[in-house]
Amino acid sequence: MAAHDEEVESGAGPAVSRRTFALGAVGACAVIGLGGVKYLPSKTLLRPPGGQDEEQLVRGCLHCERCREICPKHAIAPAHLEDGILNARTPRMDFKAGWCDFCENEPGGPKCVAVCPTHALSSPDPSKAIIGKAVLVRDWCLAQRGMGCHECVDVCQYEAIELGYDGVPVVDMDACSGCGACELACISLSAGSIGVGATDRAIVIKPVDEVEA
């Protein structure tokens, strides 16, 4: 038997070839060398409609990026390695580039769901899909500074955002589906946010578990 085909016993489990064992060891060393990259648990990401079952998505995703290519609003992007090894190249929502209308005017519902070859994205009722929830950081909001901004209120199609008594947007969490239109429209940074420490737009979509925590 050739040396590279020789099998090595791994505890009580099945035998593996030396080549497979060596490749696994190299992979483990690579992971360690990446330092900050996480393996488990992976980071919670905003997923396209039908991707809210995280286990099903990660298990079934082929990284084919068909969902990204077909998205009419350009709201889907591949996750990065720093999002977790299991998440890498799986679809995540990018509300800096687009937003999601759940393809409500498209026959058959969301195109990303229809094009997925493995049903990693599967949404029996797109109208009830919750991608995430909008969260407002008042200190970064231009309306909070009396600048009269209400861009996020104007673009919300679900009546999930309204102006409060002080002219600052307020999010109705029960009505919000996390479509991302508000985040895409927010001008707090591009218009020169005067909020101390601002690093993002004043309203962003967060995973549901982060909002409810």
Short mmCIF file of C-alpha atoms in Angstrom, two decimals:
data_model
loop_
_atom_site.label_atom_id
_atom_site.label_comp_id
_atom_site.label_asym_id
_atom_site.label_seq_id
_atom_site.Cartn_x
_atom_site.Cartn_y
_atom_site.Cartn_z
CA MET A 1 0.00 0.00 0.00
CA ALA A 2 1.34 3.41 -0.99
CA ALA A 3 2.32 5.70 1.86
CA HIS A 4 -0.17 8.38 0.89
CA ASP A 5 -3.03 5.85 0.88
CA GLU A 6 -2.19 4.32 4.24
CA GLU A 7 -5.05 4.60 6.72
CA VAL A 8 -4.81 5.95 10.24
CA GLU A 9 -7.21 5.02 13.01
CA SER A 10 -8.87 8.01 14.70
CA GLY A 11 -10.03 6.82 18.12
CA ALA A 12 -13.13 4.68 17.87
CA GLY A 13 -14.20 6.36 14.61
CA PRO A 14 -13.64 5.19 11.04
CA ALA A 15 -10.19 5.09 9.52
CA VAL A 16 -9.08 8.04 7.41
CA SER A 17 -6.31 8.28 4.84
CA ARG A 18 -3.07 10.01 5.79
CA ARG A 19 -3.73 12.49 2.99
CA THR A 20 -7.14 13.41 4.39
CA PHE A 21 -5.70 13.66 7.88
CA ALA A 22 -2.89 15.91 6.64
CA LEU A 23 -5.30 18.19 4.78
CA GLY A 24 -7.42 18.49 7.89
CA ALA A 25 -4.39 19.39 9.97
CA VAL A 26 -3.35 22.04 7.46
CA GLY A 27 -6.86 23.47 7.52
CA ALA A 28 -6.86 23.60 11.31
CA CYS A 29 -3.53 25.41 11.31
CA ALA A 30 -4.90 27.89 8.77
CA VAL A 31 -7.87 28.61 11.02
CA ILE A 32 -5.59 29.20 14.00
CA GLY A 33 -3.39 31.44 11.87
CA LEU A 34 -6.37 33.61 10.99
CA GLY A 35 -6.55 34.72 14.60
CA GLY A 36 -9.78 36.68 14.91
CA VAL A 37 -11.78 34.49 12.52
CA LYS A 38 -14.49 32.61 14.36
CA TYR A 39 -15.51 29.02 13.73
CA LEU A 40 -18.41 28.40 16.08
CA PRO A 41 -20.67 30.00 16.88
CA SER A 42 -20.87 32.05 13.71
CA LYS A 43 -21.99 35.65 13.65
CA THR A 44 -25.71 36.27 13.31
CA LEU A 45 -26.29 37.77 9.87
CA LEU A 46 -29.19 39.40 8.09
CA ARG A 47 -30.41 36.82 5.60
CA PRO A 48 -32.56 37.12 2.45
CA PRO A 49 -36.25 36.19 2.68
CA GLY A 50 -36.56 32.49 3.40
CA GLY A 51 -33.10 32.30 4.94
CA GLN A 52 -34.18 32.79 8.51
CA ASP A 53 -33.63 29.11 9.35
CA GLU A 54 -29.90 29.49 9.87
CA GLU A 55 -29.16 25.77 10.13
CA GLN A 56 -31.01 25.01 6.90
CA LEU A 57 -29.30 27.86 5.06
CA VAL A 58 -25.75 26.99 6.09
CA ARG A 59 -26.29 23.30 5.50
CA GLY A 60 -27.86 23.72 2.07
CA CYS A 61 -26.05 26.73 0.59
CA LEU A 62 -23.77 25.88 -2.35
CA HIS A 63 -22.19 29.37 -2.44
CA CYS A 64 -23.39 29.65 -6.03
CA GLU A 65 -24.43 33.29 -5.54
CA ARG A 66 -27.43 32.92 -7.83
CA CYS A 67 -29.54 34.74 -5.25
CA ARG A 68 -27.15 37.69 -5.34
CA GLU A 69 -27.10 37.81 -9.12
CA ILE A 70 -30.87 37.74 -9.51
CA CYS A 71 -31.79 40.22 -6.75
CA PRO A 72 -33.55 43.12 -8.53
CA LYS A 73 -32.73 45.53 -5.70
CA HIS A 74 -29.04 44.52 -5.43
CA ALA A 75 -29.50 43.91 -1.71
CA ILE A 76 -27.72 40.55 -1.40
CA ALA A 77 -23.98 40.11 -0.96
CA PRO A 78 -21.72 37.20 0.01
CA ALA A 79 -20.69 37.04 3.66
CA HIS A 80 -17.01 37.47 4.50
CA LEU A 81 -14.63 35.14 6.31
CA GLU A 82 -14.69 37.38 9.37
CA ASP A 83 -18.41 36.66 9.66
CA GLY A 84 -17.49 33.08 10.58
CA ILE A 85 -16.08 30.23 8.51
CA LEU A 86 -19.46 28.54 8.19
CA ASN A 87 -20.96 31.81 6.99
CA ALA A 88 -18.30 32.65 4.42
CA ARG A 89 -19.82 33.26 0.97
CA THR A 90 -23.34 32.50 2.16
CA PRO A 91 -25.89 35.21 1.29
CA ARG A 92 -26.35 38.18 3.58
CA MET A 93 -28.25 41.43 3.15
CA ASP A 94 -26.27 44.54 2.23
CA PHE A 95 -28.47 47.56 2.88
CA LYS A 96 -25.67 49.93 1.94
CA ALA A 97 -26.22 48.83 -1.66
CA GLY A 98 -29.95 48.10 -1.87
CA TRP A 99 -33.10 47.07 -0.03
CA CYS A 100 -35.63 44.25 -0.17
CA ASP A 101 -39.24 44.58 -1.31
CA PHE A 102 -39.70 40.78 -1.09
CA CYS A 103 -40.31 40.88 -4.86
CA GLU A 104 -43.93 41.64 -4.04
CA ASN A 105 -44.67 42.51 -7.66
CA GLU A 106 -42.92 39.45 -9.05
CA PRO A 107 -44.89 36.31 -9.95
CA GLY A 108 -44.01 33.57 -7.47
CA GLY A 109 -42.57 35.89 -4.83
CA PRO A 110 -38.91 36.47 -4.00
CA LYS A 111 -36.62 35.67 -6.92
CA CYS A 112 -33.81 34.66 -4.57
CA VAL A 113 -36.00 31.90 -3.14
CA ALA A 114 -37.11 30.71 -6.58
CA VAL A 115 -33.57 30.50 -7.96
CA CYS A 116 -32.00 28.68 -4.99
CA PRO A 117 -31.16 25.14 -6.25
CA THR A 118 -31.07 23.47 -2.83
CA HIS A 119 -33.93 25.26 -1.02
CA ALA A 120 -31.42 26.76 1.41
CA LEU A 121 -33.70 29.76 0.94
CA SER A 122 -37.29 28.66 1.41
CA SER A 123 -40.15 31.03 2.17
CA PRO A 124 -43.69 29.61 2.14
CA ASP A 125 -45.14 33.04 2.95
CA PRO A 126 -42.86 35.94 1.93
CA SER A 127 -45.30 38.47 3.39
CA LYS A 128 -44.46 37.15 6.86
CA ALA A 129 -40.69 36.97 6.43
CA ILE A 130 -38.80 39.07 8.97
CA ILE A 131 -35.26 39.90 7.89
CA GLY A 132 -34.50 42.02 10.94
CA LYS A 133 -35.60 45.14 12.77
CA ALA A 134 -34.71 48.79 12.26
CA VAL A 135 -32.84 50.41 15.14
CA LEU A 136 -32.34 54.16 15.44
CA VAL A 137 -29.30 55.65 17.15
CA ARG A 138 -30.71 58.99 18.24
CA ASP A 139 -27.32 60.55 18.97
CA TRP A 140 -26.34 60.08 15.31
CA CYS A 141 -29.69 61.11 13.83
CA LEU A 142 -29.87 64.47 12.03
CA ALA A 143 -33.48 64.91 13.14
CA GLN A 144 -32.33 64.67 16.74
CA ARG A 145 -30.14 67.71 16.02
CA GLY A 146 -33.07 69.70 14.74
CA MET A 147 -32.10 69.41 11.08
CA GLY A 148 -35.57 68.28 9.99
CA CYS A 149 -34.48 65.04 8.33
CA HIS A 150 -37.16 62.40 7.77
CA GLU A 151 -35.74 60.41 4.88
CA CYS A 152 -36.30 57.07 6.61
CA VAL A 153 -39.95 57.90 7.33
CA ASP A 154 -40.58 58.84 3.69
CA VAL A 155 -39.23 55.61 2.20
CA CYS A 156 -40.85 53.13 4.60
CA GLN A 157 -43.59 51.29 2.72
CA TYR A 158 -44.80 49.41 5.78
CA GLU A 159 -45.67 52.41 7.96
CA ALA A 160 -43.17 51.11 10.50
CA ILE A 161 -41.49 54.49 11.07
CA GLU A 162 -43.11 57.76 12.05
CA LEU A 163 -41.96 61.04 13.50
CA GLY A 164 -42.26 61.27 17.25
CA TYR A 165 -43.47 64.27 19.22
CA ASP A 166 -39.98 65.77 19.07
CA GLY A 167 -39.59 65.28 15.33
CA VAL A 168 -37.27 62.28 15.70
CA PRO A 169 -38.17 59.04 13.88
CA VAL A 170 -39.67 56.24 15.98
CA VAL A 171 -39.70 52.60 14.83
CA ASP A 172 -42.75 50.40 15.30
CA MET A 173 -41.02 47.07 15.88
CA ASP A 174 -44.21 45.09 15.30
CA ALA A 175 -44.65 46.58 11.82
CA CYS A 176 -40.98 46.47 10.78
CA SER A 177 -39.93 43.62 8.49
CA GLY A 178 -36.30 44.68 8.12
CA CYS A 179 -36.57 45.54 4.43
CA GLY A 180 -33.65 47.95 4.74
CA ALA A 181 -35.13 50.86 2.79
CA CYS A 182 -34.63 53.17 5.75
CA GLU A 183 -30.97 52.22 6.17
CA LEU A 184 -30.32 52.72 2.47
CA ALA A 185 -32.00 56.13 2.54
CA CYS A 186 -30.38 57.43 5.74
CA ILE A 187 -28.15 60.45 5.03
CA SER A 188 -26.67 60.95 8.49
CA LEU A 189 -23.14 60.18 7.35
CA SER A 190 -23.26 61.49 3.80
CA ALA A 191 -24.77 64.77 5.00
CA GLY A 192 -22.16 65.12 7.72
CA SER A 193 -23.49 63.57 10.89
CA ILE A 194 -22.56 65.64 13.92
CA GLY A 195 -23.16 62.81 16.33
CA VAL A 196 -20.08 62.13 18.40
CA GLY A 197 -18.56 58.76 17.59
CA ALA A 198 -20.82 58.06 14.62
CA THR A 199 -19.51 55.11 12.63
CA ASP A 200 -22.60 54.11 10.68
CA ARG A 201 -25.90 55.46 9.46
CA ALA A 202 -28.27 56.59 12.16
CA ILE A 203 -30.80 53.87 11.39
CA VAL A 204 -29.69 50.34 10.59
CA ILE A 205 -31.25 46.90 10.39
CA LYS A 206 -30.22 44.52 13.18
CA PRO A 207 -30.86 40.77 13.55
CA VAL A 208 -34.02 40.08 15.53
CA ASP A 209 -32.17 38.28 18.32
CA GLU A 210 -29.93 41.31 18.85
CA VAL A 211 -32.89 43.65 19.10
CA GLU A 212 -34.79 41.41 21.51
CA ALA A 213 -31.75 40.67 23.69
#
